[in-house]
Short mmCIF file of C-alpha atoms and ligand atoms in Angstrom, two decimals:
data_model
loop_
_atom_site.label_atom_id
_atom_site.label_comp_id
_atom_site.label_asym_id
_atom_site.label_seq_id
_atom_site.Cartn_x
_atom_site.Cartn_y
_atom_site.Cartn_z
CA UNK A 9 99.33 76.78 166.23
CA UNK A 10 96.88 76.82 163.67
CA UNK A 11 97.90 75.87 160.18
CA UNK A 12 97.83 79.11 157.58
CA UNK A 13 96.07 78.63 154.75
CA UNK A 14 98.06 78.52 151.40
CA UNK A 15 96.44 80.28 148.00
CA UNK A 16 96.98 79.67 144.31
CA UNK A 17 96.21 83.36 142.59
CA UNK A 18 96.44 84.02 138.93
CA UNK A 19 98.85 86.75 138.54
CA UNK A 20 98.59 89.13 134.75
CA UNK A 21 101.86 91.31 135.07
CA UNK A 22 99.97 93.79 132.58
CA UNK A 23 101.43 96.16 130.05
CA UNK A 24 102.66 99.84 130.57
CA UNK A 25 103.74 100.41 134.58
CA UNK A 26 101.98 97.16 135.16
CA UNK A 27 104.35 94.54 135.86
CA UNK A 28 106.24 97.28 138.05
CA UNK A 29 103.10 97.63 140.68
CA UNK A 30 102.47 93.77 139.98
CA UNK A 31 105.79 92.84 141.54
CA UNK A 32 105.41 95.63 144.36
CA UNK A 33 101.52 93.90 145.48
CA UNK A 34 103.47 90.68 145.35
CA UNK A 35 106.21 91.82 147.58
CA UNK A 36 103.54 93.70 149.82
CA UNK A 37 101.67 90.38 149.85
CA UNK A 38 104.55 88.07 150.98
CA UNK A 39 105.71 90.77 153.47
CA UNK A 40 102.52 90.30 155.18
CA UNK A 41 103.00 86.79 155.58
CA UNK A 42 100.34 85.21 153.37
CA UNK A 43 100.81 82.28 151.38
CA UNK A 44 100.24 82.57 147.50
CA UNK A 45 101.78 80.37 144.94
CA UNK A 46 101.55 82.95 142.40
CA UNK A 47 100.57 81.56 138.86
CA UNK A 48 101.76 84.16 136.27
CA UNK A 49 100.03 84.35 132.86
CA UNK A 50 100.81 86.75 129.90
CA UNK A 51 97.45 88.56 127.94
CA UNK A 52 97.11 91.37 125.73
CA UNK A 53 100.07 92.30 123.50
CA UNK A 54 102.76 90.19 124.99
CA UNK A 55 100.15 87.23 124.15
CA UNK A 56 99.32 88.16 120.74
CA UNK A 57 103.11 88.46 120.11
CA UNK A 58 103.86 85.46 121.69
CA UNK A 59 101.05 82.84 120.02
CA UNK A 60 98.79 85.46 118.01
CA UNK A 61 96.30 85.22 121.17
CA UNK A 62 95.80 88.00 122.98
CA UNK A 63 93.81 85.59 125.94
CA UNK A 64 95.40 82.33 125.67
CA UNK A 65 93.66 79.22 126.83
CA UNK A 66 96.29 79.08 129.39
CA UNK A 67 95.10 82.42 130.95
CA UNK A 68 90.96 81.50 131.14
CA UNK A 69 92.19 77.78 132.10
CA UNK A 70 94.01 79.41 135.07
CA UNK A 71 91.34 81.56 136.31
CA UNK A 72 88.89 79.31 136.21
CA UNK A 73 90.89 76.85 138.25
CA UNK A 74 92.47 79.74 140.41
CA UNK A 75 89.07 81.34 140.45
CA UNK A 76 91.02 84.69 141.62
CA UNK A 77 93.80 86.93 140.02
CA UNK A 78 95.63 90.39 140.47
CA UNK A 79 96.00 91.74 137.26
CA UNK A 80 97.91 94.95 135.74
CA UNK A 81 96.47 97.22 133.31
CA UNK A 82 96.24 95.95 129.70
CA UNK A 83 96.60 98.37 126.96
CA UNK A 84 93.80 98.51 123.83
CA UNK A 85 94.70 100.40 121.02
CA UNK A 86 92.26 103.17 120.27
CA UNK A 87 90.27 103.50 117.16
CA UNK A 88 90.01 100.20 114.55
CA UNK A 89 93.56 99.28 114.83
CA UNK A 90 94.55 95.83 116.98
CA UNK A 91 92.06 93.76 119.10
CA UNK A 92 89.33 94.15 121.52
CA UNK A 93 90.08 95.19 124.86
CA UNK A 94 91.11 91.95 126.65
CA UNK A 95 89.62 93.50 130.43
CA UNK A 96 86.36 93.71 128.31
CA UNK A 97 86.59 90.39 127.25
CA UNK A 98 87.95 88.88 130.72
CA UNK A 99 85.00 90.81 132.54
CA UNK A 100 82.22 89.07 129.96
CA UNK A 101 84.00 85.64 130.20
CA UNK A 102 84.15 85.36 134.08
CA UNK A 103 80.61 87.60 133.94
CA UNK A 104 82.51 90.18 136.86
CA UNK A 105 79.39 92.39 136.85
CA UNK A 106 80.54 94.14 139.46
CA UNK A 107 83.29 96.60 139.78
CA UNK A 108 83.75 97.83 142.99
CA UNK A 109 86.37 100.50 143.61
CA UNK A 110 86.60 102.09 147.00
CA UNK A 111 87.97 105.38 147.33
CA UNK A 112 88.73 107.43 150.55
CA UNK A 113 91.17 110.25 151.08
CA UNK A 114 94.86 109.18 152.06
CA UNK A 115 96.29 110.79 155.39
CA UNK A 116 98.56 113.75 153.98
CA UNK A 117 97.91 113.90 150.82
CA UNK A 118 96.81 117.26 149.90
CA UNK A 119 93.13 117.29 147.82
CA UNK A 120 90.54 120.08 147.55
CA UNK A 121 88.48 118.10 149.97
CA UNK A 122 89.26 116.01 152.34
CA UNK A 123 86.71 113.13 154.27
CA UNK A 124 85.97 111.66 151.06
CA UNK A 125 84.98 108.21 151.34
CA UNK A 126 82.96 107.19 148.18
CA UNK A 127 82.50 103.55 146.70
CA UNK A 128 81.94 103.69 142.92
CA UNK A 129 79.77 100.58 141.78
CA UNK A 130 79.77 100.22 138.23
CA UNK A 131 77.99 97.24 135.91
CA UNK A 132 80.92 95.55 134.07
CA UNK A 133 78.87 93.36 131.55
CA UNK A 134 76.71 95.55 129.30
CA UNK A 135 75.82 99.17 128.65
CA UNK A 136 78.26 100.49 125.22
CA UNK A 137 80.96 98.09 126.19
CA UNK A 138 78.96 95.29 124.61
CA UNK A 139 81.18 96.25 121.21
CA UNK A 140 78.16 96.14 119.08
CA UNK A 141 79.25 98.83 116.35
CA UNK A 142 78.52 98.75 112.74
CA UNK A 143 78.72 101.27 110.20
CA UNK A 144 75.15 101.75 108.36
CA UNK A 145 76.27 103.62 105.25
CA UNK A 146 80.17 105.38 104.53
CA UNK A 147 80.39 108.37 107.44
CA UNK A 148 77.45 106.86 109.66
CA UNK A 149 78.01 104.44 112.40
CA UNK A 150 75.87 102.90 115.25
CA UNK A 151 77.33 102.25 118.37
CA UNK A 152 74.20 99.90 120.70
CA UNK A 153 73.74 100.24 124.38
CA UNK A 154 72.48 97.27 125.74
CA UNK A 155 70.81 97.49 129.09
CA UNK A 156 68.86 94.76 130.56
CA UNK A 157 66.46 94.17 133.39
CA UNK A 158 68.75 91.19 134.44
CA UNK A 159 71.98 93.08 134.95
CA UNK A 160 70.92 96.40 136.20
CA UNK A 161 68.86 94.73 138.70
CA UNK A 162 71.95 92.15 139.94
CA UNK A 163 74.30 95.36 140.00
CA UNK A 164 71.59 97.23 142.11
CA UNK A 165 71.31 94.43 144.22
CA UNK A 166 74.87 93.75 145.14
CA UNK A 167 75.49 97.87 145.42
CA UNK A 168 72.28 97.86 148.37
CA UNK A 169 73.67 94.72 149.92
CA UNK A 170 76.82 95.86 150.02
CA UNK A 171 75.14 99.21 151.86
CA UNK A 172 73.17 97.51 154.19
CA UNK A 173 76.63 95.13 155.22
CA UNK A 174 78.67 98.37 155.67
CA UNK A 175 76.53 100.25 157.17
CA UNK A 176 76.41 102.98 154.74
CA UNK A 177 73.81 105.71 154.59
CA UNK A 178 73.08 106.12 150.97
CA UNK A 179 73.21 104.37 147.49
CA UNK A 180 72.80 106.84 144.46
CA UNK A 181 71.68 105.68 141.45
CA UNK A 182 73.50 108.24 138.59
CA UNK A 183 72.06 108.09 135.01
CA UNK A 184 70.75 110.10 132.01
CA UNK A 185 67.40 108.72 131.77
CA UNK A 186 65.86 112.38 130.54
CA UNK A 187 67.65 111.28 127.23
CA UNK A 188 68.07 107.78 127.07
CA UNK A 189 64.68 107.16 128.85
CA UNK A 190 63.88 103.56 127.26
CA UNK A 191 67.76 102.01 128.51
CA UNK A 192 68.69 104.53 131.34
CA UNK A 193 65.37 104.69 132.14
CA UNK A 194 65.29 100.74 132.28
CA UNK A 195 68.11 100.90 134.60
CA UNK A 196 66.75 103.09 136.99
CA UNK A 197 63.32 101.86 136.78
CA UNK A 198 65.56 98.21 138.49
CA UNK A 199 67.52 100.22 140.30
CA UNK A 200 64.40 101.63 142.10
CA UNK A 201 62.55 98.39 142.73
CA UNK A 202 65.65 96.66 144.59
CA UNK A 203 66.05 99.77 146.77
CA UNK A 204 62.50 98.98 147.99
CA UNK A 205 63.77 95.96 149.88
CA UNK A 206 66.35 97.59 151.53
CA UNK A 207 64.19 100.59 152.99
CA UNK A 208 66.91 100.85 155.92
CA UNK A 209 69.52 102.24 153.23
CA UNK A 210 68.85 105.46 151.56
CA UNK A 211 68.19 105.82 147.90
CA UNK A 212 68.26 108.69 145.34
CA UNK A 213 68.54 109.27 141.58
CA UNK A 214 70.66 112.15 140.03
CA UNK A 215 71.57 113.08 136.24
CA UNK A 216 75.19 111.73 135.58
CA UNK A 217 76.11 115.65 134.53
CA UNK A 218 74.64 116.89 137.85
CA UNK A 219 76.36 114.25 139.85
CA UNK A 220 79.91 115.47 138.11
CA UNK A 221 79.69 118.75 139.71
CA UNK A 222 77.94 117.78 142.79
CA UNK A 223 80.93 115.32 143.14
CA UNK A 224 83.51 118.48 142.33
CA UNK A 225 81.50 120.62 144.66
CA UNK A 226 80.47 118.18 147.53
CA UNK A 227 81.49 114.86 147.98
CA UNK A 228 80.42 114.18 151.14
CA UNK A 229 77.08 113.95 149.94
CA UNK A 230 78.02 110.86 148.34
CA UNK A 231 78.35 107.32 149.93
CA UNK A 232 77.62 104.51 147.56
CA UNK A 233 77.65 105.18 143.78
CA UNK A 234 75.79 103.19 141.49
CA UNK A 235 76.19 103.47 137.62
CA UNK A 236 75.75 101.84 134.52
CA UNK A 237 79.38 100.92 132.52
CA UNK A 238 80.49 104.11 130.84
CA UNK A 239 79.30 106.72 133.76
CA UNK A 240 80.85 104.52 136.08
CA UNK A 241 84.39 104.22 133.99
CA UNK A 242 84.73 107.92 133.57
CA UNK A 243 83.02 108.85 137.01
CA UNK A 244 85.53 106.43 138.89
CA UNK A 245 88.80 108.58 137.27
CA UNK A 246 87.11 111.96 138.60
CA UNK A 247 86.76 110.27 141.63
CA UNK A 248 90.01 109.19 141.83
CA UNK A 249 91.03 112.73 141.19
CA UNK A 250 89.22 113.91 144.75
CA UNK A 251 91.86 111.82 146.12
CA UNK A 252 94.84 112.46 144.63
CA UNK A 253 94.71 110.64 141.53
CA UNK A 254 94.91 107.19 140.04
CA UNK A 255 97.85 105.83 142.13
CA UNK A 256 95.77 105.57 144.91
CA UNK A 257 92.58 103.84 143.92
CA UNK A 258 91.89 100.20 143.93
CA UNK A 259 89.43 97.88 142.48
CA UNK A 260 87.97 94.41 142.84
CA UNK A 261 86.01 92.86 139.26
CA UNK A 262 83.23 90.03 141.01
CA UNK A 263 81.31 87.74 139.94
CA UNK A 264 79.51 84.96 141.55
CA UNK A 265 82.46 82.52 140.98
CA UNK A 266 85.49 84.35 139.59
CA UNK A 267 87.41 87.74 140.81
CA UNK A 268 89.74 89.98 139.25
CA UNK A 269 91.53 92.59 141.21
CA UNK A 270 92.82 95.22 139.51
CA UNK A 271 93.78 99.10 140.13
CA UNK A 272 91.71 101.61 138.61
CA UNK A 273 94.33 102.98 136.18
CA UNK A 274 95.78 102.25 133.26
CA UNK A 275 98.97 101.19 131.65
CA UNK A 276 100.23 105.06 131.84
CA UNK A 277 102.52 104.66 128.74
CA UNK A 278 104.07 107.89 129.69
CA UNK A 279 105.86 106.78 132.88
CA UNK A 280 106.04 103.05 132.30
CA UNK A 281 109.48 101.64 132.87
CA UNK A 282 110.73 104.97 135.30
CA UNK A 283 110.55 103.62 138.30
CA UNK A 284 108.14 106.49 139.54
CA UNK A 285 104.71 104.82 139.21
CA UNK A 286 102.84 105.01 142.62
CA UNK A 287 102.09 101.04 143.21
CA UNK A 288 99.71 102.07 146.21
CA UNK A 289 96.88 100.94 143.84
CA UNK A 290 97.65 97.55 142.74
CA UNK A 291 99.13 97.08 146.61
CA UNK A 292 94.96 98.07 147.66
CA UNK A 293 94.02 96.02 145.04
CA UNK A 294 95.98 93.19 146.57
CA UNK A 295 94.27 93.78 150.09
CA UNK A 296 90.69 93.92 148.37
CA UNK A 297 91.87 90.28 147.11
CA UNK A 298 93.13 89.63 150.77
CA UNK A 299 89.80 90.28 152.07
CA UNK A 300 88.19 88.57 149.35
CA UNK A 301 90.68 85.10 150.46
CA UNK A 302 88.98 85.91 154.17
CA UNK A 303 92.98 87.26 155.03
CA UNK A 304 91.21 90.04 156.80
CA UNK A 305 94.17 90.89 158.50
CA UNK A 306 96.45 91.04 156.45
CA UNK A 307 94.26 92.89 154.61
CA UNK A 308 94.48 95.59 157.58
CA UNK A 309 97.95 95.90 158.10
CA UNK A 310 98.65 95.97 154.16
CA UNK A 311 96.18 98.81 153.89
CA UNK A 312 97.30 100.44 157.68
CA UNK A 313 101.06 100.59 155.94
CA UNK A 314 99.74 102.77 153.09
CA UNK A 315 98.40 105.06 155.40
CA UNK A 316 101.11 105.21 157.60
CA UNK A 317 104.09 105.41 154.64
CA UNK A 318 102.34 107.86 152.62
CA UNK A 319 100.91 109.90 155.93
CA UNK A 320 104.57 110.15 156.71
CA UNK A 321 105.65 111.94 153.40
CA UNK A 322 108.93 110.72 152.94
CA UNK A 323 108.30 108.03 150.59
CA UNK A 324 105.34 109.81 148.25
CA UNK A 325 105.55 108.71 143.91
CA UNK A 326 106.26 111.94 142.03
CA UNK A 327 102.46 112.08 141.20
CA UNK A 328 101.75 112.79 144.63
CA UNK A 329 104.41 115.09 144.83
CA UNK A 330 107.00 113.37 146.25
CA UNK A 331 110.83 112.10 144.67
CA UNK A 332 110.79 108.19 145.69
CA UNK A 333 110.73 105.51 142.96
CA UNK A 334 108.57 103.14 142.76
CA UNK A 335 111.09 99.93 144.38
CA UNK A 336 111.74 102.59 147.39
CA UNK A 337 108.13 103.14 148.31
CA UNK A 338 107.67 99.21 147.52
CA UNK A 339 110.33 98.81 150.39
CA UNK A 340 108.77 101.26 152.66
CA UNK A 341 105.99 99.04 152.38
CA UNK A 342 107.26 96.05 152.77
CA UNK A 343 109.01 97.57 156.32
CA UNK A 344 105.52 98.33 157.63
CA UNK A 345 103.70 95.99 156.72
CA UNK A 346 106.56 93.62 158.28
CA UNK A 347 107.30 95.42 161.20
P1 NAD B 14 96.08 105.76 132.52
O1 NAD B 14 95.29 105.43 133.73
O2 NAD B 14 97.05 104.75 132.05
O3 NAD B 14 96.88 107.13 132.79
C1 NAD B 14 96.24 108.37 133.03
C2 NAD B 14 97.21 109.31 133.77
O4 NAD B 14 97.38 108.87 135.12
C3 NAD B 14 98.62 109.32 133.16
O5 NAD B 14 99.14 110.62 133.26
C4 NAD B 14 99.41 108.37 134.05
O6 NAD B 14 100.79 108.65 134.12
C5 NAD B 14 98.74 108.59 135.41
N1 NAD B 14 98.80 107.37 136.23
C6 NAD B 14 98.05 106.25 136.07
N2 NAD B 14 98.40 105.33 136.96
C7 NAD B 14 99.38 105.86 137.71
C8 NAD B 14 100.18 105.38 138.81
N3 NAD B 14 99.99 104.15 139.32
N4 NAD B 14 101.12 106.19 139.32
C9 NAD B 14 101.30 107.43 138.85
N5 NAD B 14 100.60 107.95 137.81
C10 NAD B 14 99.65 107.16 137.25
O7 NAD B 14 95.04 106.12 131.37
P2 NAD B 14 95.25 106.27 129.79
O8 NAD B 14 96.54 106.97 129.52
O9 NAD B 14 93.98 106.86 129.32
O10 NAD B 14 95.33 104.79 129.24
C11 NAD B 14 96.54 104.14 128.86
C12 NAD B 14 96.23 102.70 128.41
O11 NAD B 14 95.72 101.94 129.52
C13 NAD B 14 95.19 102.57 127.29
O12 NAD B 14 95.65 101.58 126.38
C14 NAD B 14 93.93 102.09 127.99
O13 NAD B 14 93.11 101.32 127.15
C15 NAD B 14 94.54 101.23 129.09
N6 NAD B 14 93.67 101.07 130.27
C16 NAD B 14 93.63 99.82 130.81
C17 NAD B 14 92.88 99.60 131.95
C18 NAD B 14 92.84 98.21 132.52
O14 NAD B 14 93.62 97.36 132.13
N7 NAD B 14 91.96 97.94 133.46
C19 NAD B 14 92.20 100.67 132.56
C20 NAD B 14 92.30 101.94 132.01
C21 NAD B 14 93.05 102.13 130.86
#
């Protein structure tokens, strides 16, 4: 019999509902019979608490040995209280360029549409997120959007290879370059020469407030997505709503060494600790890392048991309209994915 491989993962419980789908993926994991020696780190606030660091050394030392984690969501404080956002920071350090975040209806669950089956590709490194802010005089700040010929043309690269390998039809490229035409217009103008070398995939621009209704109106004139930082952030959660909402949508941070999977959602302060947050996402997010290990089947049958559980309607997350906890569905799961 062959010999199964064994993994070392960096595992960030999170803040909010984030250690409850965190413990759910890990279950889903074992249940599926691969072998991870989990290697749990604390960031964010339970960090800063703990040694006034919210990304101890410990943390980057483990991902850069592990070279792959599952992380929960983090919470940053809004405004100019507390610290940076630590995903920010763990994107930049590991440069994850690319977030990836697949989203496809559910079997079941009840949307305005259904056949969606959208991939959201979003740079991770630049754009507004690069935290340069400074306040010129009392009551006038700057926020700077960086946008560089390097990045936009590596995220427009991996979003047309990524086409071409799964044989998808289309990449669009969404911006506002009629306003910001020197840095949107930068990002198309990249965006535009790599999808010259892949003449087999299908390119178009559209105007990020266009795209928002087209995507409302018709998704399935949508394959692959491709968007700078802050359209991709807020375009990924209406996304996610086509689908039934956050619970269900997973994402993958990569780089050329490092990866971070992580669900699309946040820490959702106002159900953390209830048992009722849907841990489909993180689970996903778990298979993405699967995938990502080259457990492609395990990576299957993790992601065939969400279909099949949730298809089934018993054993739905109050946000999908159901009455099962979180530890139910997680054992639903785990009876699938087993079985
Ligand atoms: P959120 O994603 O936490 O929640 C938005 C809404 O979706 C809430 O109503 C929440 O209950 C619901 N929701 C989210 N995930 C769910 C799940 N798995 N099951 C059921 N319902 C779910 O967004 P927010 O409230 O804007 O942000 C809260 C905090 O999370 C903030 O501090 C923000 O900075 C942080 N955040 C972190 C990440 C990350 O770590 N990658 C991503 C987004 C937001």
């Amino acid at each position: 019999m062959a010999k199964k491989n064994s993994y070392r993962v960096t595992l960030i419980p999170g803040d909010g509902i984030g250690p409850e789908v965190t413990q759910a993926a890990v279950e889903v994991v074992a249940a599926a019979g691969v072998d991870i020696r989990w290697d749990r780190q604390i960031a964010g606030a339970a960090a800063f608490e703990a040694g006034g660091n919210p990304i101890p050394d410990e943390l980057i030392q483990s991902i850069r040995k592990n070279k792959v984690a599952l992380k929960g969501p983090l919470a940053t404080r809004v405004g100019q209280h507390g610290f940076r956002s630590v995903n920010v920071a763990l994107r930049k350090t590991f440069d994850l360029y690319s977030n990836f975040r697949p989203i496809k209806n559910l079997p079941g669950v009840k949307t305005a549409f259904s056949g969606v089956n959208l991939v959201v590709v979003r740079e991770n490194t630049e754009d507004l997120y690069a935290g340069i802010e400074h306040q010129i005089a009392p009551g006038v700040v700057e926020s700077v959007k960086v946008i560089t010929a390097r990045a936009s043309t590596r995220i427009a690269e991996f979003a047309f290879a990524y086409a071409r390998r799964a044989k998808r039809r289309k990449v669009t490229a969404i911006h506002k370059a009629n306003i910001m035409k020197l840095s949107d217009g930068l990002f198309l103008q990249c965006a535009g020469r790599v999808a010259k070398r892949y003449p087999d995939v299908h390119y178009e621009e559209m105007i990020v407030d266009n795209a928002c209704m087209q995507l409302v109106l018709r998704p399935g004139h949508f394959d692959v997505l491709l968007l700078e930082n802050l359209y991709g952030d807020i375009v990924s959660d209406l996304c996610a709503g086509l689908v039934g909402g956050l619970g269900l949508v997973p994402g993958a941070n990569l780089g050329t060494r490092y990866a971070i999977f992580e669900a699309v959602h946040g820490t959702a302060p106002d159900i953390a600790g209830k048992n009722v947050a849907n841990p489909c996402a993180a689970i996903l997010s778990a298979a993405l890392m699967l995938r990502h290990l080259g457990e492609e089947a395990a990576a299957v049958r993790i992601e065939a048991a969400v279909q099949q559980v949730i298809g089934r309607g018993r054993n739905r997350t109050p946000d999908l309209g159901g009455r099962c906890g979180t530890t139910e569905l997680t054992r639903a799961l785990v009876r699938a994915v087993a079985s």
